[in-house]
């Protein structure tokens, strides 16, 4: 009998479970170039079979892009209570790399689990997997790590390189990643043709027994409805109905550029039907002159009553310095006393978490969510929906009571924050799954996570074409504008997403099938079929 359940997916071991509990989300091999981009690969020479009571799997991965040519062989042996994975990689060309080697993802469902880390010098650390999102590596120089459950432990040994852990919820990945080659070491590194890379990971279960059953809490709770807005420069000419569900439109003012007035008069003409504007102000070292020009522009264009919020950013740093923020808030409150003023980053939560602003003068802090920082496969995108809740909770913790805004919620990666501070002026118009039911099902799950976490405002970026599924979702929420939301979501969040709310005494629910298979779901004691990629809208009595 083998206690492990797992999925082999194109060279990755995924969803490693014992007794139905997910212990390891993913084990995989990464070749990342000098811009931290993953190198695509081809799976070759796969074989599997039983030998001496072990399930043995072997295969090769061939990585290739631009100058990078790299081959790695994998040998996996899975026994009753252990998994051993050995890799031997060889560079087939000269290139520059930031990382090469094995990575292990631990699911965010394990947060708070006690653990013991053995370091390379033999010392030990007793701790737990972080509950709030750790801005920096929680554990370094890892030789072994033991996760301690009530009925058993899982021991992981790492050989061939120095490993450390980062909290991937900084990028809304729902995992803790253990990877090789510490970030403290210089990068990128020159790799020469013929260089070899050998690593080994051993996973063992210790003290196996049955886990007690967990009784779900089905008590329904409600939370207030946040404000919603959109940011899609290609679809701002869409007529806006009175009391439209997207309350505002985001407008970026790059005040450090000489042409900003001409550019944004055109933008504001398109956005004119929206009741309010979420103003993103990019300010340089000449911020005093730039903010004075902006306020004069607001006055001359009669925009004062239409500004929903002012978000302060820098085109050169991820978060404006505290001294600058202090001066700007004083100026803005003198001219716009009723307007919310906030600071943060339009990059990932990582950039905010590692550059936390002084919140004293602020009404809110903000950051963006773009889930494809590390992986773009369908399963990873689904898993990473669950990483968003904890970012909001962490921001609330260091935000000292300030409200939390999501400046951009997008299914696609808007820009590479490893090499740039801000996104380009135009949102991406061509990306995988654009305008598909899968994109909308992802948004349904993401919006539920953010609503339950207690965000104040969410700005959505996506395909808002007239008949796109995402546009249909927003139109439905416009017609039945939420008064409050239910905290209960999908019991199978990797299969389907669910968001529910109440409007005028009626309950409205939207289900999104995240799979390519037909699902049977139980909603209010009624069975329903959810077809592949279907978005299902349901109205019922509250």
PDB file of N, CA and C in Angstrom, residues 80-170:
ATOM      1  N   UNK A  80       6.494   3.152   0.139  1.00  0.00           N
ATOM      2  CA  UNK A  80       5.346   3.200   1.042  1.00  0.00           C
ATOM      3  C   UNK A  80       5.252   4.539   1.757  1.00  0.00           C
ATOM      4  N   UNK A  81       6.385   5.024   2.253  1.00  0.00           N
ATOM      5  CA  UNK A  81       6.351   6.269   3.021  1.00  0.00           C
ATOM      6  C   UNK A  81       7.447   7.244   2.599  1.00  0.00           C
ATOM      7  N   UNK A  82       7.904   7.141   1.345  1.00  0.00           N
ATOM      8  CA  UNK A  82       8.986   8.030   0.926  1.00  0.00           C
ATOM      9  C   UNK A  82       8.924   8.320  -0.567  1.00  0.00           C
ATOM     10  N   UNK A  83       9.461   9.467  -0.915  1.00  0.00           N
ATOM     11  CA  UNK A  83       9.670   9.860  -2.311  1.00  0.00           C
ATOM     12  C   UNK A  83      11.120  10.333  -2.413  1.00  0.00           C
ATOM     13  N   UNK A  84      11.873   9.770  -3.341  1.00  0.00           N
ATOM     14  CA  UNK A  84      13.249  10.200  -3.586  1.00  0.00           C
ATOM     15  C   UNK A  84      13.340  10.680  -5.026  1.00  0.00           C
ATOM     16  N   UNK A  85      13.777  11.910  -5.200  1.00  0.00           N
ATOM     17  CA  UNK A  85      13.891  12.500  -6.539  1.00  0.00           C
ATOM     18  C   UNK A  85      15.320  12.980  -6.736  1.00  0.00           C
ATOM     19  N   UNK A  86      16.000  12.404  -7.733  1.00  0.00           N
ATOM     20  CA  UNK A  86      17.371  12.781  -8.048  1.00  0.00           C
ATOM     21  C   UNK A  86      17.419  13.387  -9.447  1.00  0.00           C
ATOM     22  N   UNK A  87      18.227  14.442  -9.594  1.00  0.00           N
ATOM     23  CA  UNK A  87      18.358  15.103 -10.893  1.00  0.00           C
ATOM     24  C   UNK A  87      19.825  15.283 -11.233  1.00  0.00           C
ATOM     25  N   UNK A  88      20.114  15.159 -12.522  1.00  0.00           N
ATOM     26  CA  UNK A  88      21.444  15.418 -13.060  1.00  0.00           C
ATOM     27  C   UNK A  88      21.283  16.280 -14.307  1.00  0.00           C
ATOM     28  N   UNK A  89      21.706  17.538 -14.201  1.00  0.00           N
ATOM     29  CA  UNK A  89      21.550  18.481 -15.295  1.00  0.00           C
ATOM     30  C   UNK A  89      22.877  18.843 -15.926  1.00  0.00           C
ATOM     31  N   UNK A  90      22.837  19.147 -17.234  1.00  0.00           N
ATOM     32  CA  UNK A  90      24.044  19.514 -17.967  1.00  0.00           C
ATOM     33  C   UNK A  90      23.754  20.700 -18.874  1.00  0.00           C
ATOM     34  N   UNK A  91      24.610  21.709 -18.808  1.00  0.00           N
ATOM     35  CA  UNK A  91      24.493  22.854 -19.711  1.00  0.00           C
ATOM     36  C   UNK A  91      25.003  22.455 -21.087  1.00  0.00           C
ATOM     37  N   UNK A  92      24.194  22.722 -22.119  1.00  0.00           N
ATOM     38  CA  UNK A  92      24.565  22.390 -23.494  1.00  0.00           C
ATOM     39  C   UNK A  92      24.997  23.623 -24.272  1.00  0.00           C
ATOM     40  N   UNK A  93      25.094  24.758 -23.571  1.00  0.00           N
ATOM     41  CA  UNK A  93      25.538  26.007 -24.196  1.00  0.00           C
ATOM     42  C   UNK A  93      26.026  26.936 -23.100  1.00  0.00           C
ATOM     43  N   UNK A  94      26.653  28.033 -23.486  1.00  0.00           N
ATOM     44  CA  UNK A  94      27.010  29.088 -22.537  1.00  0.00           C
ATOM     45  C   UNK A  94      25.815  30.027 -22.381  1.00  0.00           C
ATOM     46  N   UNK A  95      25.475  30.401 -21.157  1.00  0.00           N
ATOM     47  CA  UNK A  95      24.378  31.347 -20.941  1.00  0.00           C
ATOM     48  C   UNK A  95      24.481  31.908 -19.534  1.00  0.00           C
ATOM     49  N   UNK A  96      23.596  32.845 -19.207  1.00  0.00           N
ATOM     50  CA  UNK A  96      23.541  33.456 -17.881  1.00  0.00           C
ATOM     51  C   UNK A  96      22.251  33.021 -17.194  1.00  0.00           C
ATOM     52  N   UNK A  97      22.377  32.669 -15.910  1.00  0.00           N
ATOM     53  CA  UNK A  97      21.200  32.183 -15.176  1.00  0.00           C
ATOM     54  C   UNK A  97      21.102  32.879 -13.831  1.00  0.00           C
ATOM     55  N   UNK A  98      19.860  32.982 -13.370  1.00  0.00           N
ATOM     56  CA  UNK A  98      19.617  33.417 -11.992  1.00  0.00           C
ATOM     57  C   UNK A  98      19.365  32.238 -11.061  1.00  0.00           C
ATOM     58  N   UNK A  99      18.874  31.127 -11.639  1.00  0.00           N
ATOM     59  CA  UNK A  99      18.608  29.951 -10.816  1.00  0.00           C
ATOM     60  C   UNK A  99      18.513  28.728 -11.707  1.00  0.00           C
ATOM     61  N   UNK A 100      19.062  27.615 -11.218  1.00  0.00           N
ATOM     62  CA  UNK A 100      18.871  26.308 -11.842  1.00  0.00           C
ATOM     63  C   UNK A 100      18.692  25.297 -10.715  1.00  0.00           C
ATOM     64  N   UNK A 101      17.605  24.530 -10.759  1.00  0.00           N
ATOM     65  CA  UNK A 101      17.473  23.476  -9.771  1.00  0.00           C
ATOM     66  C   UNK A 101      16.050  23.180  -9.353  1.00  0.00           C
ATOM     67  N   UNK A 102      15.936  22.303  -8.373  1.00  0.00           N
ATOM     68  CA  UNK A 102      14.652  21.834  -7.882  1.00  0.00           C
ATOM     69  C   UNK A 102      13.977  22.863  -6.982  1.00  0.00           C
ATOM     70  N   UNK A 103      12.662  22.890  -7.046  1.00  0.00           N
ATOM     71  CA  UNK A 103      11.847  23.753  -6.186  1.00  0.00           C
ATOM     72  C   UNK A 103      10.720  22.907  -5.601  1.00  0.00           C
ATOM     73  N   UNK A 104      10.378  23.186  -4.364  1.00  0.00           N
ATOM     74  CA  UNK A 104       9.266  22.519  -3.692  1.00  0.00           C
ATOM     75  C   UNK A 104       8.280  23.585  -3.235  1.00  0.00           C
ATOM     76  N   UNK A 105       7.019  23.387  -3.563  1.00  0.00           N
ATOM     77  CA  UNK A 105       5.963  24.280  -3.088  1.00  0.00           C
ATOM     78  C   UNK A 105       5.170  23.583  -1.985  1.00  0.00           C
ATOM     79  N   UNK A 106       5.073  24.213  -0.835  1.00  0.00           N
ATOM     80  CA  UNK A 106       4.194  23.760   0.236  1.00  0.00           C
ATOM     81  C   UNK A 106       2.908  24.569   0.171  1.00  0.00           C
ATOM     82  N   UNK A 107       1.740  23.935   0.229  1.00  0.00           N
ATOM     83  CA  UNK A 107       0.485  24.671   0.051  1.00  0.00           C
ATOM     84  C   UNK A 107       0.209  25.616   1.207  1.00  0.00           C
ATOM     85  N   UNK A 108      -0.455  26.722   0.906  1.00  0.00           N
ATOM     86  CA  UNK A 108      -0.746  27.727   1.926  1.00  0.00           C
ATOM     87  C   UNK A 108      -1.726  27.194   2.974  1.00  0.00           C
ATOM     88  N   UNK A 109      -2.393  26.090   2.674  1.00  0.00           N
ATOM     89  CA  UNK A 109      -3.284  25.471   3.657  1.00  0.00           C
ATOM     90  C   UNK A 109      -2.519  25.003   4.893  1.00  0.00           C
ATOM     91  N   UNK A 110      -1.175  24.915   4.804  1.00  0.00           N
ATOM     92  CA  UNK A 110      -0.357  24.478   5.940  1.00  0.00           C
ATOM     93  C   UNK A 110       0.125  25.631   6.807  1.00  0.00           C
ATOM     94  N   UNK A 111      -0.309  26.849   6.551  1.00  0.00           N
ATOM     95  CA  UNK A 111       0.186  27.980   7.334  1.00  0.00           C
ATOM     96  C   UNK A 111      -0.072  27.744   8.819  1.00  0.00           C
ATOM     97  N   UNK A 112       0.922  28.110   9.615  1.00  0.00           N
ATOM     98  CA  UNK A 112       0.830  27.904  11.049  1.00  0.00           C
ATOM     99  C   UNK A 112       1.296  26.535  11.521  1.00  0.00           C
ATOM    100  N   UNK A 113       1.620  25.618  10.611  1.00  0.00           N
ATOM    101  CA  UNK A 113       2.087  24.285  10.985  1.00  0.00           C
ATOM    102  C   UNK A 113       3.464  24.397  11.661  1.00  0.00           C
ATOM    103  N   UNK A 114       3.664  23.772  12.813  1.00  0.00           N
ATOM    104  CA  UNK A 114       4.993  23.792  13.434  1.00  0.00           C
ATOM    105  C   UNK A 114       6.024  23.103  12.543  1.00  0.00           C
ATOM    106  N   UNK A 115       7.254  23.568  12.582  1.00  0.00           N
ATOM    107  CA  UNK A 115       8.305  22.954  11.773  1.00  0.00           C
ATOM    108  C   UNK A 115       9.644  23.099  12.467  1.00  0.00           C
ATOM    109  N   UNK A 116      10.545  22.214  12.096  1.00  0.00           N
ATOM    110  CA  UNK A 116      11.917  22.248  12.603  1.00  0.00           C
ATOM    111  C   UNK A 116      12.856  22.233  11.417  1.00  0.00           C
ATOM    112  N   UNK A 117      13.784  23.181  11.381  1.00  0.00           N
ATOM    113  CA  UNK A 117      14.717  23.311  10.273  1.00  0.00           C
ATOM    114  C   UNK A 117      16.106  22.946  10.748  1.00  0.00           C
ATOM    115  N   UNK A 118      16.755  22.040  10.005  1.00  0.00           N
ATOM    116  CA  UNK A 118      18.163  21.739  10.232  1.00  0.00           C
ATOM    117  C   UNK A 118      18.966  22.470   9.168  1.00  0.00           C
ATOM    118  N   UNK A 119      19.932  23.271   9.603  1.00  0.00           N
ATOM    119  CA  UNK A 119      20.719  24.073   8.680  1.00  0.00           C
ATOM    120  C   UNK A 119      21.994  23.325   8.287  1.00  0.00           C
ATOM    121  N   UNK A 120      22.688  23.872   7.295  1.00  0.00           N
ATOM    122  CA  UNK A 120      23.870  23.198   6.753  1.00  0.00           C
ATOM    123  C   UNK A 120      25.000  23.110   7.770  1.00  0.00           C
ATOM    124  N   UNK A 121      25.019  23.996   8.757  1.00  0.00           N
ATOM    125  CA  UNK A 121      26.074  23.923   9.779  1.00  0.00           C
ATOM    126  C   UNK A 121      25.686  23.014  10.940  1.00  0.00           C
ATOM    127  N   UNK A 122      24.513  22.328  10.838  1.00  0.00           N
ATOM    128  CA  UNK A 122      24.070  21.422  11.880  1.00  0.00           C
ATOM    129  C   UNK A 122      23.185  22.050  12.925  1.00  0.00           C
ATOM    130  N   UNK A 123      23.071  23.368  12.950  1.00  0.00           N
ATOM    131  CA  UNK A 123      22.199  24.033  13.917  1.00  0.00           C
ATOM    132  C   UNK A 123      20.734  23.813  13.549  1.00  0.00           C
ATOM    133  N   UNK A 124      19.842  24.052  14.509  1.00  0.00           N
ATOM    134  CA  UNK A 124      18.415  23.818  14.280  1.00  0.00           C
ATOM    135  C   UNK A 124      17.592  25.040  14.695  1.00  0.00           C
ATOM    136  N   UNK A 125      16.487  25.216  13.997  1.00  0.00           N
ATOM    137  CA  UNK A 125      15.542  26.285  14.300  1.00  0.00           C
ATOM    138  C   UNK A 125      14.155  25.673  14.434  1.00  0.00           C
ATOM    139  N   UNK A 126      13.452  26.009  15.507  1.00  0.00           N
ATOM    140  CA  UNK A 126      12.064  25.578  15.684  1.00  0.00           C
ATOM    141  C   UNK A 126      11.154  26.774  15.438  1.00  0.00           C
ATOM    142  N   UNK A 127      10.176  26.596  14.555  1.00  0.00           N
ATOM    143  CA  UNK A 127       9.321  27.725  14.178  1.00  0.00           C
ATOM    144  C   UNK A 127       7.992  27.182  13.650  1.00  0.00           C
ATOM    145  N   UNK A 128       7.355  27.932  12.770  1.00  0.00           N
ATOM    146  CA  UNK A 128       6.115  27.509  12.113  1.00  0.00           C
ATOM    147  C   UNK A 128       6.036  28.202  10.764  1.00  0.00           C
ATOM    148  N   UNK A 129       5.271  27.625   9.843  1.00  0.00           N
ATOM    149  CA  UNK A 129       5.085  28.276   8.548  1.00  0.00           C
ATOM    150  C   UNK A 129       4.313  29.582   8.780  1.00  0.00           C
ATOM    151  N   UNK A 130       4.798  30.704   8.221  1.00  0.00           N
ATOM    152  CA  UNK A 130       4.209  32.010   8.528  1.00  0.00           C
ATOM    153  C   UNK A 130       2.713  32.069   8.258  1.00  0.00           C
ATOM    154  N   UNK A 131       2.002  32.719   9.189  1.00  0.00           N
ATOM    155  CA  UNK A 131       0.563  32.949   9.001  1.00  0.00           C
ATOM    156  C   UNK A 131       0.352  34.205   8.169  1.00  0.00           C
ATOM    157  N   UNK A 132       0.926  35.320   8.593  1.00  0.00           N
ATOM    158  CA  UNK A 132       0.937  36.509   7.748  1.00  0.00           C
ATOM    159  C   UNK A 132       2.056  36.375   6.732  1.00  0.00           C
ATOM    160  N   UNK A 133       1.961  37.123   5.644  1.00  0.00           N
ATOM    161  CA  UNK A 133       2.919  36.983   4.551  1.00  0.00           C
ATOM    162  C   UNK A 133       4.265  37.556   4.972  1.00  0.00           C
ATOM    163  N   UNK A 134       5.288  36.712   4.951  1.00  0.00           N
ATOM    164  CA  UNK A 134       6.628  37.136   5.347  1.00  0.00           C
ATOM    165  C   UNK A 134       7.273  37.930   4.212  1.00  0.00           C
ATOM    166  N   UNK A 135       7.731  39.158   4.478  1.00  0.00           N
ATOM    167  CA  UNK A 135       8.308  39.959   3.381  1.00  0.00           C
ATOM    168  C   UNK A 135       9.617  39.401   2.861  1.00  0.00           C
ATOM    169  N   UNK A 136      10.341  38.685   3.705  1.00  0.00           N
ATOM    170  CA  UNK A 136      11.632  38.127   3.308  1.00  0.00           C
ATOM    171  C   UNK A 136      11.657  36.630   3.625  1.00  0.00           C
ATOM    172  N   UNK A 137      12.742  35.963   3.272  1.00  0.00           N
ATOM    173  CA  UNK A 137      12.852  34.521   3.454  1.00  0.00           C
ATOM    174  C   UNK A 137      12.674  34.154   4.933  1.00  0.00           C
ATOM    175  N   UNK A 138      11.662  33.343   5.254  1.00  0.00           N
ATOM    176  CA  UNK A 138      11.481  32.949   6.660  1.00  0.00           C
ATOM    177  C   UNK A 138      12.554  31.979   7.155  1.00  0.00           C
ATOM    178  N   UNK A 139      13.096  31.144   6.238  1.00  0.00           N
ATOM    179  CA  UNK A 139      14.118  30.177   6.626  1.00  0.00           C
ATOM    180  C   UNK A 139      15.205  30.138   5.559  1.00  0.00           C
ATOM    181  N   UNK A 140      16.463  30.119   6.022  1.00  0.00           N
ATOM    182  CA  UNK A 140      17.601  30.064   5.111  1.00  0.00           C
ATOM    183  C   UNK A 140      18.498  28.876   5.447  1.00  0.00           C
ATOM    184  N   UNK A 141      19.411  28.578   4.487  1.00  0.00           N
ATOM    185  CA  UNK A 141      20.415  27.530   4.681  1.00  0.00           C
ATOM    186  C   UNK A 141      19.778  26.216   5.137  1.00  0.00           C
ATOM    187  N   UNK A 142      18.795  25.761   4.386  1.00  0.00           N
ATOM    188  CA  UNK A 142      18.024  24.580   4.774  1.00  0.00           C
ATOM    189  C   UNK A 142      18.718  23.314   4.272  1.00  0.00           C
ATOM    190  N   UNK A 143      18.980  22.409   5.195  1.00  0.00           N
ATOM    191  CA  UNK A 143      19.431  21.061   4.861  1.00  0.00           C
ATOM    192  C   UNK A 143      18.277  20.068   4.996  1.00  0.00           C
ATOM    193  N   UNK A 144      17.475  20.255   6.055  1.00  0.00           N
ATOM    194  CA  UNK A 144      16.282  19.443   6.274  1.00  0.00           C
ATOM    195  C   UNK A 144      15.187  20.332   6.851  1.00  0.00           C
ATOM    196  N   UNK A 145      13.943  19.961   6.579  1.00  0.00           N
ATOM    197  CA  UNK A 145      12.815  20.620   7.234  1.00  0.00           C
ATOM    198  C   UNK A 145      11.784  19.559   7.573  1.00  0.00           C
ATOM    199  N   UNK A 146      11.281  19.612   8.800  1.00  0.00           N
ATOM    200  CA  UNK A 146      10.266  18.678   9.265  1.00  0.00           C
ATOM    201  C   UNK A 146       8.998  19.455   9.587  1.00  0.00           C
ATOM    202  N   UNK A 147       7.901  19.071   8.974  1.00  0.00           N
ATOM    203  CA  UNK A 147       6.591  19.650   9.265  1.00  0.00           C
ATOM    204  C   UNK A 147       5.891  18.719  10.234  1.00  0.00           C
ATOM    205  N   UNK A 148       5.415  19.269  11.344  1.00  0.00           N
ATOM    206  CA  UNK A 148       4.917  18.454  12.456  1.00  0.00           C
ATOM    207  C   UNK A 148       3.394  18.578  12.534  1.00  0.00           C
ATOM    208  N   UNK A 149       2.697  17.507  12.160  1.00  0.00           N
ATOM    209  CA  UNK A 149       1.246  17.445  12.263  1.00  0.00           C
ATOM    210  C   UNK A 149       0.875  16.720  13.561  1.00  0.00           C
ATOM    211  N   UNK A 150      -0.384  16.698  13.901  1.00  0.00           N
ATOM    212  CA  UNK A 150      -0.797  16.080  15.156  1.00  0.00           C
ATOM    213  C   UNK A 150      -0.621  14.569  15.141  1.00  0.00           C
ATOM    214  N   UNK A 151      -0.732  13.943  13.956  1.00  0.00           N
ATOM    215  CA  UNK A 151      -0.693  12.489  13.876  1.00  0.00           C
ATOM    216  C   UNK A 151       0.537  11.943  13.164  1.00  0.00           C
ATOM    217  N   UNK A 152       1.313  12.787  12.514  1.00  0.00           N
ATOM    218  CA  UNK A 152       2.504  12.340  11.808  1.00  0.00           C
ATOM    219  C   UNK A 152       3.354  13.557  11.476  1.00  0.00           C
ATOM    220  N   UNK A 153       4.539  13.309  10.937  1.00  0.00           N
ATOM    221  CA  UNK A 153       5.424  14.382  10.476  1.00  0.00           C
ATOM    222  C   UNK A 153       5.873  14.078   9.057  1.00  0.00           C
ATOM    223  N   UNK A 154       6.257  15.109   8.341  1.00  0.00           N
ATOM    224  CA  UNK A 154       6.828  14.932   7.012  1.00  0.00           C
ATOM    225  C   UNK A 154       8.222  15.562   7.023  1.00  0.00           C
ATOM    226  N   UNK A 155       9.220  14.752   6.672  1.00  0.00           N
ATOM    227  CA  UNK A 155      10.616  15.165   6.678  1.00  0.00           C
ATOM    228  C   UNK A 155      11.106  15.299   5.243  1.00  0.00           C
ATOM    229  N   UNK A 156      11.711  16.451   4.931  1.00  0.00           N
ATOM    230  CA  UNK A 156      12.280  16.688   3.611  1.00  0.00           C
ATOM    231  C   UNK A 156      13.765  16.985   3.750  1.00  0.00           C
ATOM    232  N   UNK A 157      14.594  16.219   3.021  1.00  0.00           N
ATOM    233  CA  UNK A 157      16.038  16.427   3.011  1.00  0.00           C
ATOM    234  C   UNK A 157      16.461  16.954   1.644  1.00  0.00           C
ATOM    235  N   UNK A 158      17.398  17.898   1.654  1.00  0.00           N
ATOM    236  CA  UNK A 158      17.845  18.543   0.419  1.00  0.00           C
ATOM    237  C   UNK A 158      19.359  18.368   0.273  1.00  0.00           C
ATOM    238  N   UNK A 159      19.783  17.937  -0.902  1.00  0.00           N
ATOM    239  CA  UNK A 159      21.196  17.723  -1.166  1.00  0.00           C
ATOM    240  C   UNK A 159      21.577  18.344  -2.509  1.00  0.00           C
ATOM    241  N   UNK A 160      22.852  18.733  -2.622  1.00  0.00           N
ATOM    242  CA  UNK A 160      23.393  19.204  -3.883  1.00  0.00           C
ATOM    243  C   UNK A 160      23.509  20.711  -4.003  1.00  0.00           C
ATOM    244  N   UNK A 161      22.849  21.450  -3.126  1.00  0.00           N
ATOM    245  CA  UNK A 161      22.921  22.909  -3.140  1.00  0.00           C
ATOM    246  C   UNK A 161      22.384  23.408  -1.809  1.00  0.00           C
ATOM    247  N   UNK A 162      22.523  24.710  -1.567  1.00  0.00           N
ATOM    248  CA  UNK A 162      21.946  25.324  -0.377  1.00  0.00           C
ATOM    249  C   UNK A 162      20.538  25.800  -0.720  1.00  0.00           C
ATOM    250  N   UNK A 163      19.590  25.395   0.091  1.00  0.00           N
ATOM    251  CA  UNK A 163      18.186  25.732  -0.154  1.00  0.00           C
ATOM    252  C   UNK A 163      17.713  26.763   0.878  1.00  0.00           C
ATOM    253  N   UNK A 164      16.679  27.512   0.505  1.00  0.00           N
ATOM    254  CA  UNK A 164      16.020  28.432   1.422  1.00  0.00           C
ATOM    255  C   UNK A 164      14.550  28.539   1.025  1.00  0.00           C
ATOM    256  N   UNK A 165      13.768  29.205   1.860  1.00  0.00           N
ATOM    257  CA  UNK A 165      12.323  29.318   1.617  1.00  0.00           C
ATOM    258  C   UNK A 165      11.923  30.765   1.435  1.00  0.00           C
ATOM    259  N   UNK A 166      10.991  31.008   0.499  1.00  0.00           N
ATOM    260  CA  UNK A 166      10.353  32.317   0.392  1.00  0.00           C
ATOM    261  C   UNK A 166       8.849  32.136   0.449  1.00  0.00           C
ATOM    262  N   UNK A 167       8.178  33.174   0.895  1.00  0.00           N
ATOM    263  CA  UNK A 167       6.722  33.167   1.013  1.00  0.00           C
ATOM    264  C   UNK A 167       6.152  33.678  -0.296  1.00  0.00           C
ATOM    265  N   UNK A 168       5.655  32.760  -1.118  1.00  0.00           N
ATOM    266  CA  UNK A 168       5.207  33.147  -2.461  1.00  0.00           C
ATOM    267  C   UNK A 168       3.866  33.868  -2.455  1.00  0.00           C
ATOM    268  N   UNK A 169       3.233  33.970  -1.311  1.00  0.00           N
ATOM    269  CA  UNK A 169       2.013  34.779  -1.240  1.00  0.00           C
ATOM    270  C   UNK A 169       2.327  36.246  -1.521  1.00  0.00           C
ATOM    271  N   UNK A 170       3.612  36.634  -1.462  1.00  0.00           N
ATOM    272  CA  UNK A 170       3.993  37.983  -1.870  1.00  0.00           C
ATOM    273  C   UNK A 170       3.584  38.266  -3.307  1.00  0.00           C
TER     274      UNK A 170
END
